[in-house]
Amino acid sequence: ADNVTTSVYASKDAGSTWAPLAGQPGQFFPHKCKLQPTEKALYFTYSDGIGPYDGTNGAVWRYALATSTWTNITPVSGSNLYFGFGGIGVDMLKPGYLVVAALNSWWPNAQIFRSNNSGATWSPIWAWSSYPSMNQYYGLSVSPKLSNACHLHLNHYPGVA
């Protein structure tokens, strides 16, 4: 596996043989992958570095298992993309809801992006209003459940896009 040709492999015979997934992005290293079983989709985060301090470009991709197609769903582009992507979370109770974390974007705060439509559109958790002031768009709460599962909630503040 490398960041030029293929990095994601699949087996159709319980691991006896492996082959690269066709059409996959070949510019970055994959960092994380999450399966959303209801959507029958894999979500990948990519960076041009392996970390922890060397990623300056990256992408987020969605792989549809039913059609074997890749879709670039990167939240930002152009001069707004100066980091890779590392962490990813998918909501198992609400298909299409996901969050991705920027890798190596730490000043003045880490950046997390949220989508509620499988990555078609994204919202950042903060943005500059007028330097050095920031608009904080989300609050964060973690609520443990009795089933030993924890659910992460990004709470949208009223009146904010």
GROMACS .gro file of C-alpha atoms in nm:
model
  161
    1ALA     CA    1   0.000   0.000   0.000
    2ASP     CA    2   0.118   0.352  -0.077
    3ASN     CA    3  -0.020   0.696  -0.145
    4VAL     CA    4   0.033   0.687  -0.521
    5THR     CA    5  -0.141   0.377  -0.650
    6THR     CA    6  -0.352   0.166  -0.414
    7SER     CA    7  -0.406   0.160  -0.041
    8VAL     CA    8  -0.743  -0.008   0.008
    9TYR     CA    9  -0.773  -0.379  -0.060
   10ALA     CA   10  -1.069  -0.619  -0.039
   11SER     CA   11  -1.101  -0.995  -0.022
   12LYS     CA   12  -1.385  -1.201  -0.166
   13ASP     CA   13  -1.260  -1.534  -0.029
   14ALA     CA   14  -1.232  -1.478   0.347
   15GLY     CA   15  -0.881  -1.334   0.321
   16SER     CA   16  -0.707  -1.597   0.109
   17THR     CA   17  -0.643  -1.340  -0.165
   18TRP     CA   18  -0.667  -0.962  -0.177
   19ALA     CA   19  -0.710  -0.711  -0.458
   20PRO     CA   20  -0.717  -0.330  -0.460
   21LEU     CA   21  -1.057  -0.163  -0.488
   22ALA     CA   22  -1.090  -0.018  -0.839
   23GLY     CA   23  -1.112   0.358  -0.885
   24GLN     CA   24  -0.983   0.450  -0.542
   25PRO     CA   25  -0.805   0.781  -0.479
   26GLY     CA   26  -0.431   0.747  -0.516
   27GLN     CA   27  -0.297   1.079  -0.395
   28PHE     CA   28  -0.316   1.039  -0.015
   29PHE     CA   29  -0.269   0.788   0.265
   30PRO     CA   30  -0.593   0.652   0.412
   31HIS     CA   31  -0.619   0.732   0.784
   32LYS     CA   32  -0.955   0.602   0.902
   33CYS     CA   33  -1.251   0.415   0.758
   34LYS     CA   34  -1.601   0.364   0.898
   35LEU     CA   35  -1.880   0.144   0.770
   36GLN     CA   36  -2.236   0.279   0.768
   37PRO     CA   37  -2.430  -0.047   0.719
   38THR     CA   38  -2.773   0.106   0.651
   39GLU     CA   39  -2.626   0.316   0.368
   40LYS     CA   40  -2.403   0.027   0.259
   41ALA     CA   41  -2.117   0.276   0.243
   42LEU     CA   42  -1.759   0.307   0.362
   43TYR     CA   43  -1.633   0.653   0.460
   44PHE     CA   44  -1.257   0.721   0.439
   45THR     CA   45  -1.039   1.007   0.562
   46TYR     CA   46  -0.710   1.074   0.381
   47SER     CA   47  -0.401   1.285   0.435
   48ASP     CA   48  -0.079   1.344   0.241
   49GLY     CA   49   0.120   1.265   0.555
   50ILE     CA   50   0.095   0.987   0.806
   51GLY     CA   51   0.106   1.223   1.106
   52PRO     CA   52   0.128   1.339   1.360
   53TYR     CA   53   0.262   1.671   1.225
   54ASP     CA   54   0.314   1.630   0.852
   55GLY     CA   55  -0.025   1.644   0.678
   56THR     CA   56  -0.095   1.958   0.474
   57ASN     CA   57  -0.354   1.827   0.228
   58GLY     CA   58  -0.618   1.559   0.229
   59ALA     CA   59  -0.964   1.440   0.133
   60VAL     CA   60  -1.275   1.256   0.247
   61TRP     CA   61  -1.422   0.987   0.022
   62ARG     CA   62  -1.736   0.775   0.027
   63TYR     CA   63  -1.734   0.425  -0.125
   64ALA     CA   64  -2.076   0.281  -0.214
   65LEU     CA   65  -2.060  -0.095  -0.160
   66ALA     CA   66  -2.364  -0.172  -0.378
   67THR     CA   67  -2.228   0.006  -0.687
   68SER     CA   68  -1.850  -0.001  -0.617
   69THR     CA   69  -1.828   0.374  -0.680
   70TRP     CA   70  -1.611   0.635  -0.510
   71THR     CA   71  -1.734   0.989  -0.440
   72ASN     CA   72  -1.514   1.275  -0.321
   73ILE     CA   73  -1.702   1.441  -0.032
   74THR     CA   74  -1.419   1.659   0.102
   75PRO     CA   75  -1.572   1.941   0.315
   76VAL     CA   76  -1.343   2.223   0.192
   77SER     CA   77  -1.123   2.299  -0.108
   78GLY     CA   78  -0.875   2.549  -0.248
   79SER     CA   79  -0.699   2.775   0.001
   80ASN     CA   80  -0.932   2.653   0.278
   81LEU     CA   81  -0.775   2.306   0.252
   82TYR     CA   82  -0.437   2.326   0.424
   83PHE     CA   83  -0.469   2.006   0.631
   84GLY     CA   84  -0.542   1.639   0.595
   85PHE     CA   85  -0.826   1.451   0.758
   86GLY     CA   86  -0.794   1.201   1.041
   87GLY     CA   87  -1.087   1.118   1.265
   88ILE     CA   88  -1.427   1.019   1.136
   89GLY     CA   89  -1.752   0.924   1.301
   90VAL     CA   90  -2.075   0.796   1.149
   91ASP     CA   91  -2.409   0.788   1.325
   92MET     CA   92  -2.551   0.437   1.323
   93LEU     CA   93  -2.897   0.561   1.425
   94LYS     CA   94  -2.921   0.840   1.167
   95PRO     CA   95  -2.781   0.725   0.831
   96GLY     CA   96  -2.615   1.011   0.645
   97TYR     CA   97  -2.496   1.190   0.960
   98LEU     CA   98  -2.119   1.201   0.995
   99VAL     CA   99  -1.836   1.410   1.132
  100VAL     CA  100  -1.474   1.435   1.018
  101ALA     CA  101  -1.180   1.595   1.195
  102ALA     CA  102  -0.905   1.797   1.033
  103LEU     CA  103  -0.555   1.660   1.084
  104ASN     CA  104  -0.285   1.915   1.174
  105SER     CA  105  -0.524   2.209   1.190
  106TRP     CA  106  -0.485   2.304   1.553
  107TRP     CA  107  -0.465   2.682   1.567
  108PRO     CA  108  -0.659   2.851   1.705
  109ASN     CA  109  -0.868   2.540   1.753
  110ALA     CA  110  -0.916   2.200   1.593
  111GLN     CA  111  -1.169   2.190   1.311
  112ILE     CA  112  -1.450   1.938   1.282
  113PHE     CA  113  -1.701   1.925   0.998
  114ARG     CA  114  -2.054   1.782   1.020
  115SER     CA  115  -2.282   1.651   0.746
  116ASN     CA  116  -2.640   1.528   0.765
  117ASN     CA  117  -2.664   1.417   0.401
  118SER     CA  118  -2.383   1.163   0.350
  119GLY     CA  119  -2.125   1.434   0.279
  120ALA     CA  120  -2.313   1.624   0.006
  121THR     CA  121  -2.284   1.939   0.221
  122TRP     CA  122  -2.088   2.020   0.536
  123SER     CA  123  -2.092   2.265   0.827
  124PRO     CA  124  -1.781   2.356   1.029
  125ILE     CA  125  -1.803   2.369   1.408
  126TRP     CA  126  -1.647   2.717   1.405
  127ALA     CA  127  -1.546   2.994   1.165
  128TRP     CA  128  -1.375   3.330   1.191
  129SER     CA  129  -1.622   3.615   1.236
  130SER     CA  130  -1.362   3.891   1.244
  131TYR     CA  131  -1.014   3.794   1.352
  132PRO     CA  132  -0.949   3.717   1.633
  133SER     CA  133  -1.317   3.648   1.709
  134MET     CA  134  -1.471   3.313   1.621
  135ASN     CA  135  -1.828   3.197   1.569
  136GLN     CA  136  -1.881   2.875   1.767
  137TYR     CA  137  -2.154   2.684   1.584
  138TYR     CA  138  -2.182   2.370   1.797
  139GLY     CA  139  -2.173   2.257   2.154
  140LEU     CA  140  -2.045   1.916   2.251
  141SER     CA  141  -2.201   1.666   2.489
  142VAL     CA  142  -2.131   1.301   2.548
  143SER     CA  143  -2.412   1.097   2.699
  144PRO     CA  144  -2.333   0.746   2.816
  145LYS     CA  145  -2.616   0.498   2.775
  146LEU     CA  146  -2.692   0.198   2.994
  147SER     CA  147  -2.615  -0.030   2.700
  148ASN     CA  148  -2.244   0.057   2.742
  149ALA     CA  149  -2.253   0.257   2.419
  150CYS     CA  150  -2.169   0.626   2.414
  151HIS     CA  151  -2.331   0.863   2.170
  152LEU     CA  152  -2.164   1.181   2.057
  153HIS     CA  153  -2.398   1.473   1.998
  154LEU     CA  154  -2.300   1.789   1.813
  155ASN     CA  155  -2.568   2.034   1.911
  156HIS     CA  156  -2.653   2.297   1.651
  157TYR     CA  157  -2.699   2.640   1.803
  158PRO     CA  158  -3.029   2.805   1.699
  159GLY     CA  159  -3.003   3.073   1.433
  160VAL     CA  160  -2.671   2.954   1.299
  161ALA     CA  161  -2.629   2.795   0.957
   0.00000   0.00000   0.00000
